[in-house]
Amino acid sequence: MSPVGRESLRQWGEDVTRIEPLAGGVANDVWSVRVNGKLAVGRLGTRSDADLAWETELLKLLDREGLTVPVPIPTTDGRLFADGLMVMTYVEGGPPETEADWRRVADTLRRLHLITQGWPQRPGWRSSTDLLHAEKGTRIDLDAMPPEGVARCRAAWARLIGRQTCVVHGDANPRNIRMTANRVGLIDWDESHVDVPDLDLVLPHNAAGLDSGAHDIAAQASAAWEAAVCWDDEYSIKRLAEVRAI
């Protein structure tokens, strides 16, 4: 954690200890920490206060509704983030391994989608269908992509027009899922935003049970999103290649 992060961490009290960096932090500096004797996670990034307020309110809602998520731990004066730093409870568990595990993940994602119908968009973000007419949204900059690639992405997103929206996790890969025998935990909500729920449901074994048409629409739209959000690294180029030509 940077010197700025270490200084900010003191706002959670004197009994706070950094332990070690955690893998998987791309846009953030992520560490395991101990707060008042309990294991927690500190995440330092450059998101705006409005963005962090949206995320913390979402996590509080999901916790109240019974989902297993990292719960924001307040500073000594009651704030849920400070200077770009969030400290959250640590979620135990392992990744999904079987088809049955993935079906449990799908059920949890559908609960998320049901709970958050009507939730406002994350500040500064765009949904996939918003990007039919907008060029930029958070980390997406369509002006940076080849025009032919943009056209393919937009053709994939256009198939989502008219669908109901809600909060999507945005990155439900095995690294961000912490399962036990009794519950499914979802961590790393850095990519969560309001969009069409099927974008979360392109899962191994088609665990969400999407019919062939819905699965094709969701898979193409999801590949287009991942190509655009991290353009132009090796992974994004691979994902764009999966989006059909017009």
XYZ file of N, CA, C and O in Angstrom, residues 83-214:
528
model
N -10.131 9.344 1.391
C -8.991 9.554 0.497
C -8.836 8.419 -0.505
O -7.715 7.984 -0.804
N -9.955 7.932 -1.028
C -9.921 6.863 -2.014
C -9.774 5.471 -1.429
O -9.747 4.482 -2.172
N -9.685 5.350 -0.117
C -9.486 4.059 0.544
C -10.794 3.541 1.128
O -11.502 4.267 1.815
N -11.097 2.270 0.840
C -12.195 1.555 1.483
C -11.618 0.396 2.267
O -10.683 -0.272 1.805
N -12.152 0.143 3.451
C -11.798 -1.036 4.235
C -13.067 -1.853 4.405
O -14.112 -1.317 4.794
N -12.976 -3.155 4.083
C -14.160 -4.009 4.043
C -13.899 -5.317 4.766
O -12.743 -5.745 4.902
N -14.960 -5.960 5.192
C -14.827 -7.271 5.813
C -14.258 -8.272 4.812
O -14.466 -8.157 3.601
N -13.533 -9.250 5.341
C -12.942 -10.293 4.513
C -13.959 -11.415 4.334
O -14.577 -11.863 5.296
N -14.141 -11.874 3.097
C -15.102 -12.935 2.796
C -14.344 -14.243 2.577
O -13.544 -14.362 1.654
N -14.596 -15.204 3.439
C -13.941 -16.513 3.345
C -14.596 -17.364 2.262
O -15.751 -17.162 1.893
N -13.862 -18.375 1.790
C -14.432 -19.343 0.861
C -13.510 -19.618 -0.307
O -12.438 -19.026 -0.440
N -13.943 -20.541 -1.158
C -13.176 -20.912 -2.336
C -13.984 -20.721 -3.601
O -15.177 -20.412 -3.550
N -13.354 -20.903 -4.766
C -14.050 -20.691 -6.040
C -15.003 -21.829 -6.368
O -14.879 -22.940 -5.814
N -15.948 -21.595 -7.266
C -16.822 -22.690 -7.713
C -16.002 -23.713 -8.493
O -15.095 -23.358 -9.243
N -16.352 -24.977 -8.322
C -15.592 -26.044 -8.979
C -16.467 -26.972 -9.811
O -15.989 -27.566 -10.777
N -17.728 -27.103 -9.462
C -18.599 -28.059 -10.144
C -19.747 -27.323 -10.833
O -20.010 -26.142 -10.578
N -20.439 -28.053 -11.673
C -21.617 -27.475 -12.325
C -22.648 -27.048 -11.293
O -23.282 -25.992 -11.426
N -22.809 -27.844 -10.243
C -23.752 -27.485 -9.181
C -23.321 -26.202 -8.485
O -24.171 -25.364 -8.124
N -22.022 -26.027 -8.283
C -21.521 -24.778 -7.691
C -21.923 -23.588 -8.549
O -22.386 -22.559 -8.036
N -21.731 -23.728 -9.855
C -22.042 -22.606 -10.747
C -23.546 -22.304 -10.780
O -23.944 -21.154 -10.944
N -24.370 -23.319 -10.600
C -25.814 -23.064 -10.522
C -26.137 -22.244 -9.273
O -27.005 -21.364 -9.296
N -25.429 -22.510 -8.182
C -25.610 -21.692 -6.968
C -25.160 -20.248 -7.223
O -25.787 -19.296 -6.735
N -24.078 -20.088 -7.969
C -23.628 -18.737 -8.326
C -24.704 -18.026 -9.139
O -25.031 -16.859 -8.886
N -25.275 -18.728 -10.112
C -26.327 -18.127 -10.939
C -27.510 -17.694 -10.091
O -28.071 -16.599 -10.280
N -27.903 -18.523 -9.139
C -29.022 -18.165 -8.255
C -28.695 -16.903 -7.445
O -29.565 -16.036 -7.249
N -27.447 -16.797 -6.981
C -27.047 -15.616 -6.204
C -27.056 -14.373 -7.066
O -27.517 -13.298 -6.629
N -26.568 -14.489 -8.285
C -26.576 -13.337 -9.191
C -28.007 -12.904 -9.505
O -28.307 -11.704 -9.558
N -28.895 -13.853 -9.656
C -30.288 -13.485 -9.927
C -30.911 -12.779 -8.717
O -31.749 -11.885 -8.882
N -30.526 -13.157 -7.517
C -31.006 -12.432 -6.325
C -30.502 -11.001 -6.350
O -31.244 -10.050 -6.045
N -29.230 -10.815 -6.688
C -28.680 -9.469 -6.837
C -29.516 -8.663 -7.828
O -29.881 -7.507 -7.553
N -29.814 -9.258 -8.965
C -30.557 -8.541 -10.015
C -31.959 -8.164 -9.548
O -32.450 -7.062 -9.842
N -32.599 -9.055 -8.827
C -33.961 -8.778 -8.344
C -33.949 -7.662 -7.303
O -34.791 -6.751 -7.340
N -32.987 -7.708 -6.392
C -32.913 -6.716 -5.311
C -32.677 -5.317 -5.846
O -33.168 -4.326 -5.284
N -31.944 -5.193 -6.954
C -31.461 -3.875 -7.396
C -32.202 -3.319 -8.606
O -31.723 -2.373 -9.234
N -33.353 -3.860 -8.932
C -34.138 -3.253 -10.008
C -34.465 -1.803 -9.632
O -34.878 -1.525 -8.511
N -34.242 -0.886 -10.548
C -34.497 0.528 -10.290
C -33.353 1.261 -9.618
O -33.465 2.461 -9.348
N -32.236 0.580 -9.332
C -31.086 1.235 -8.702
C -30.480 2.232 -9.682
O -30.400 1.976 -10.879
N -30.024 3.402 -9.213
C -29.460 4.405 -10.130
C -28.111 3.947 -10.694
O -27.399 3.142 -10.085
N -27.783 4.502 -11.846
C -26.510 4.160 -12.480
C -25.337 4.662 -11.655
O -25.412 5.719 -11.012
N -24.246 3.913 -11.673
C -23.020 4.327 -10.997
C -22.526 5.633 -11.620
O -22.498 5.778 -12.846
N -22.160 6.616 -10.816
C -21.762 7.921 -11.365
C -20.635 7.791 -12.402
O -19.615 7.150 -12.149
N -20.869 8.391 -13.557
C -19.867 8.387 -14.613
C -19.886 7.172 -15.508
O -19.168 7.124 -16.506
N -20.700 6.176 -15.176
C -20.738 4.942 -15.957
C -21.813 5.012 -17.034
O -22.722 5.845 -16.991
N -21.696 4.113 -17.994
C -22.712 3.921 -19.032
C -23.075 2.447 -19.078
O -22.229 1.593 -18.845
N -24.322 2.163 -19.397
C -24.699 0.779 -19.670
C -24.293 0.427 -21.098
O -23.927 1.302 -21.892
N -24.382 -0.849 -21.427
C -24.018 -1.266 -22.784
C -24.890 -0.579 -23.830
O -24.383 -0.135 -24.878
N -26.192 -0.446 -23.565
C -27.044 0.209 -24.562
C -26.834 1.725 -24.591
O -27.054 2.355 -25.624
N -26.393 2.332 -23.488
C -26.029 3.754 -23.524
C -24.904 3.994 -24.534
O -24.837 5.047 -25.177
N -24.022 2.997 -24.669
C -22.857 3.149 -25.546
C -23.207 3.002 -27.021
O -22.334 3.138 -27.884
N -24.483 2.789 -27.313
C -24.907 2.872 -28.708
C -24.829 4.305 -29.212
O -24.713 4.551 -30.415
N -24.896 5.263 -28.283
C -24.899 6.683 -28.665
C -23.816 7.491 -27.971
O -23.545 8.626 -28.366
N -23.194 6.940 -26.938
C -22.123 7.638 -26.219
C -20.786 7.015 -26.590
O -20.704 5.835 -26.945
N -19.734 7.813 -26.497
C -18.395 7.320 -26.845
C -17.597 6.901 -25.611
O -16.692 6.069 -25.725
N -17.923 7.479 -24.454
C -17.095 7.255 -23.265
C -17.969 6.944 -22.053
O -19.096 7.420 -21.942
N -17.403 6.157 -21.141
C -18.045 5.859 -19.870
C -17.060 5.161 -18.960
O -16.676 4.025 -19.209
N -16.598 5.863 -17.939
C -15.585 5.351 -17.011
C -14.366 4.897 -17.791
O -13.735 5.687 -18.469
N -14.040 3.598 -17.789
C -12.828 3.133 -18.454
C -13.034 2.849 -19.937
O -12.093 2.462 -20.634
N -14.238 3.004 -20.433
C -14.503 2.741 -21.848
C -14.320 4.017 -22.646
O -14.850 5.075 -22.306
N -13.556 3.914 -23.730
C -13.371 5.012 -24.672
C -13.436 4.421 -26.073
O -12.448 3.900 -26.599
N -14.614 4.466 -26.676
C -14.794 3.859 -27.985
C -13.986 4.571 -29.063
O -13.676 3.970 -30.098
N -13.635 5.827 -28.815
C -12.798 6.537 -29.793
C -11.425 5.889 -29.938
O -10.741 6.089 -30.945
N -10.998 5.132 -28.925
C -9.680 4.491 -28.970
C -9.701 3.180 -29.749
O -8.638 2.652 -30.075
N -10.886 2.666 -30.018
C -11.004 1.383 -30.719
C -11.083 1.588 -32.227
O -11.502 2.659 -32.693
N -10.727 0.577 -33.013
C -10.914 0.669 -34.463
C -12.397 0.835 -34.787
O -13.244 0.193 -34.161
N -12.746 1.682 -35.741
C -14.166 1.896 -36.060
C -14.919 0.600 -36.372
O -16.074 0.443 -35.970
N -14.262 -0.328 -37.044
C -14.937 -1.589 -37.361
C -15.241 -2.365 -36.089
O -16.301 -2.998 -35.961
N -14.336 -2.306 -35.105
C -14.572 -2.970 -33.834
C -15.714 -2.324 -33.064
O -16.529 -3.014 -32.450
N -15.774 -0.999 -33.091
C -16.863 -0.284 -32.429
C -18.201 -0.686 -33.043
O -19.190 -0.937 -32.334
N -18.253 -0.774 -34.359
C -19.491 -1.150 -35.032
C -19.938 -2.547 -34.621
O -21.133 -2.794 -34.397
N -18.992 -3.471 -34.500
C -19.334 -4.832 -34.078
C -19.840 -4.849 -32.641
O -20.825 -5.535 -32.324
N -19.173 -4.106 -31.756
C -19.629 -4.043 -30.369
C -21.031 -3.453 -30.279
O -21.904 -3.990 -29.562
N -21.257 -2.386 -30.992
C -22.572 -1.749 -30.925
C -23.661 -2.639 -31.510
O -24.800 -2.633 -31.019
N -23.336 -3.412 -32.522
C -24.326 -4.346 -33.063
C -24.695 -5.390 -32.020
O -25.866 -5.797 -31.903
N -23.708 -5.829 -31.234
C -23.989 -6.798 -30.167
C -24.837 -6.166 -29.070
O -25.797 -6.786 -28.567
N -24.514 -4.940 -28.678
C -25.271 -4.267 -27.614
C -26.678 -3.894 -28.058
O -27.601 -3.854 -27.244
N -26.868 -3.634 -29.345
C -28.192 -3.242 -29.841
C -29.221 -4.347 -29.617
O -30.425 -4.075 -29.506
N -28.763 -5.589 -29.529
C -29.681 -6.706 -29.303
C -30.250 -6.703 -27.880
O -31.160 -7.467 -27.568
N -29.721 -5.827 -27.007
C -30.199 -5.727 -25.631
C -31.235 -4.618 -25.445
O -31.769 -4.462 -24.340
N -31.514 -3.861 -26.486
C -32.424 -2.716 -26.365
C -33.784 -3.180 -25.835
O -34.327 -4.207 -26.258
N -34.318 -2.412 -24.869
C -35.639 -2.692 -24.327
C -35.651 -3.624 -23.143
O -36.708 -3.827 -22.523
N -34.478 -4.192 -22.777
C -34.434 -5.100 -21.635
C -34.462 -4.318 -20.317
O -33.952 -3.210 -20.231
N -35.037 -4.932 -19.291
C -35.003 -4.348 -17.959
C -33.566 -4.327 -17.452
O -32.764 -5.215 -17.776
N -33.225 -3.320 -16.655
C -31.870 -3.212 -16.123
C -31.871 -3.285 -14.596
O -32.906 -3.132 -13.951
N -30.689 -3.518 -14.056
C -30.489 -3.625 -12.610
C -28.979 -3.536 -12.400
O -28.224 -3.317 -13.345
N -28.525 -3.718 -11.169
C -27.085 -3.764 -10.930
C -26.558 -5.126 -11.386
O -27.118 -6.172 -11.058
N -25.485 -5.098 -12.173
C -24.746 -6.315 -12.497
C -23.418 -6.278 -11.744
O -22.849 -5.209 -11.532
N -22.943 -7.447 -11.342
C -21.643 -7.508 -10.671
C -20.550 -7.078 -11.625
O -19.633 -6.331 -11.262
N -20.620 -7.554 -12.863
C -19.707 -7.097 -13.896
C -18.429 -7.897 -14.041
O -17.712 -7.729 -15.030
N -18.122 -8.778 -13.085
C -16.869 -9.535 -13.176
C -16.970 -10.798 -12.321
O -16.120 -11.061 -11.474
N -17.992 -11.612 -12.600
C -18.248 -12.802 -11.776
C -17.397 -13.977 -12.260
O -17.905 -15.005 -12.712
N -16.093 -13.819 -12.155
C -15.178 -14.901 -12.502
C -14.786 -15.640 -11.215
O -15.047 -15.161 -10.105
N -14.165 -16.818 -11.319
C -13.881 -17.611 -10.106
C -13.085 -16.873 -9.040
O -13.274 -17.135 -7.839
N -12.210 -15.944 -9.431
C -11.413 -15.211 -8.434
C -12.279 -14.323 -7.545
O -11.876 -13.985 -6.432
N -13.447 -13.945 -8.045
C -14.311 -13.021 -7.306
C -15.496 -13.711 -6.641
O -16.449 -13.053 -6.221
N -15.439 -15.033 -6.565
C -16.509 -15.816 -5.934
C -15.903 -16.593 -4.777
O -14.886 -17.271 -4.929
N -16.502 -16.475 -3.598
C -16.026 -17.144 -2.388
C -17.163 -18.002 -1.828
O -18.081 -17.494 -1.193
N -17.074 -19.304 -2.095
C -18.154 -20.214 -1.714
C -17.802 -21.022 -0.479
O -16.642 -21.370 -0.256
N -18.830 -21.326 0.300
C -18.756 -22.351 1.338
C -19.935 -23.294 1.105
O -20.718 -23.114 0.164
N -20.080 -24.278 1.987
C -21.204 -25.209 1.842
C -22.543 -24.512 2.003
O -23.563 -24.989 1.488
N -22.553 -23.375 2.695
C -23.818 -22.739 3.063
C -24.154 -21.462 2.306
O -25.296 -21.005 2.365
N -23.169 -20.878 1.615
C -23.487 -19.608 0.957
C -22.484 -19.326 -0.156
O -21.433 -19.938 -0.256
N -22.878 -18.363 -1.015
C -22.033 -17.895 -2.110
C -21.708 -16.427 -1.858
O -22.614 -15.600 -1.742
N -20.432 -16.118 -1.739
C -20.009 -14.736 -1.544
C -19.470 -14.149 -2.838
O -18.800 -14.843 -3.608
N -19.779 -12.897 -3.074
C -19.278 -12.180 -4.252
C -18.412 -11.025 -3.777
O -18.860 -10.184 -2.989
N -17.172 -10.966 -4.247
C -16.256 -9.897 -3.878
C -15.877 -9.086 -5.110
O -16.263 -9.419 -6.229
N -15.111 -8.024 -4.904
C -14.592 -7.157 -5.969
C -15.728 -6.566 -6.804
O -15.996 -6.989 -7.925
N -16.353 -5.538 -6.239
C -17.482 -4.874 -6.891
C -17.046 -3.638 -7.674
O -17.851 -2.760 -7.966
N -15.792 -3.599 -8.034
C -15.232 -2.435 -8.712
C -15.822 -2.219 -10.104
O -15.810 -1.112 -10.620
N -16.326 -3.281 -10.736
C -16.893 -3.174 -12.081
C -18.424 -3.188 -12.071
O -19.046 -3.191 -13.145
N -19.022 -3.195 -10.899
C -20.484 -3.242 -10.832
C -21.074 -1.934 -11.349
O -20.519 -0.856 -11.142
N -22.204 -2.046 -12.007
C -22.903 -0.874 -12.564
C -24.290 -1.340 -12.987
O -24.620 -2.517 -12.843
N -25.103 -0.440 -13.484
C -26.450 -0.799 -13.927
C -26.405 -1.189 -15.404
O -25.886 -0.448 -16.247
N -26.942 -2.374 -15.702
C -26.940 -2.868 -17.082
C -27.972 -3.981 -17.193
O -28.747 -4.214 -16.256
N -27.960 -4.686 -18.299
C -28.900 -5.791 -18.530
C -28.405 -7.025 -17.773
O -27.240 -7.409 -17.901
N -29.244 -7.663 -16.948
C -28.771 -8.722 -16.060
C -28.128 -9.912 -16.759
O -27.234 -10.549 -16.197
N -28.559 -10.238 -17.980
C -27.989 -11.403 -18.643
C -26.487 -11.282 -18.873
O -25.808 -12.301 -19.060
N -25.946 -10.072 -18.814
C -24.498 -9.913 -18.972
C -23.742 -10.615 -17.843
O -22.573 -10.992 -18.023
N -24.367 -10.792 -16.685
C -23.761 -11.508 -15.563
C -23.916 -13.016 -15.680
O -23.310 -13.761 -14.906
N -24.758 -13.478 -16.600
C -25.204 -14.867 -16.571
C -24.591 -15.737 -17.660
O -25.065 -16.850 -17.919
N -23.532 -15.244 -18.287
C -22.780 -16.069 -19.239
C -21.755 -16.851 -18.415
O -20.613 -16.434 -18.229
N -22.190 -17.989 -17.892
C -21.430 -18.733 -16.895
C -21.032 -20.113 -17.427
O -21.669 -20.634 -18.356
N -19.987 -20.715 -16.866
C -19.630 -22.082 -17.254
C -20.817 -23.028 -17.122
O -21.659 -22.881 -16.232
N -20.872 -24.001 -18.037
C -21.937 -25.020 -18.068
C -23.307 -24.408 -18.358
O -24.324 -25.066 -18.155
N -23.348 -23.144 -18.829
C -24.619 -22.429 -18.955
C -25.445 -22.630 -17.697
O -26.620 -22.988 -17.728
N -24.788 -22.368 -16.551
C -25.402 -22.656 -15.246
C -26.667 -21.855 -15.000
O -27.504 -22.254 -14.187
N -26.820 -20.711 -15.681
C -28.029 -19.905 -15.500
C -29.201 -20.426 -16.331
O -30.317 -19.914 -16.208
N -28.949 -21.417 -17.179
C -30.027 -22.019 -17.940
C -30.613 -21.122 -19.010
O -31.809 -21.219 -19.324
N -29.803 -20.247 -19.603
C -30.297 -19.389 -20.679
C -30.587 -20.237 -21.911
O -29.827 -21.155 -22.234
N -31.683 -19.928 -22.608
C -31.926 -20.659 -23.850
C -30.901 -20.228 -24.894
O -30.158 -19.258 -24.698
N -30.823 -20.938 -26.006
C -29.722 -20.724 -26.956
C -29.709 -19.300 -27.497
O -28.640 -18.696 -27.654
N -30.893 -18.743 -27.762
C -30.936 -17.381 -28.281
C -30.480 -16.363 -27.256
O -29.670 -15.479 -27.554
N -30.979 -16.479 -26.020
C -30.596 -15.545 -24.958
C -29.115 -15.676 -24.639
O -28.428 -14.678 -24.392
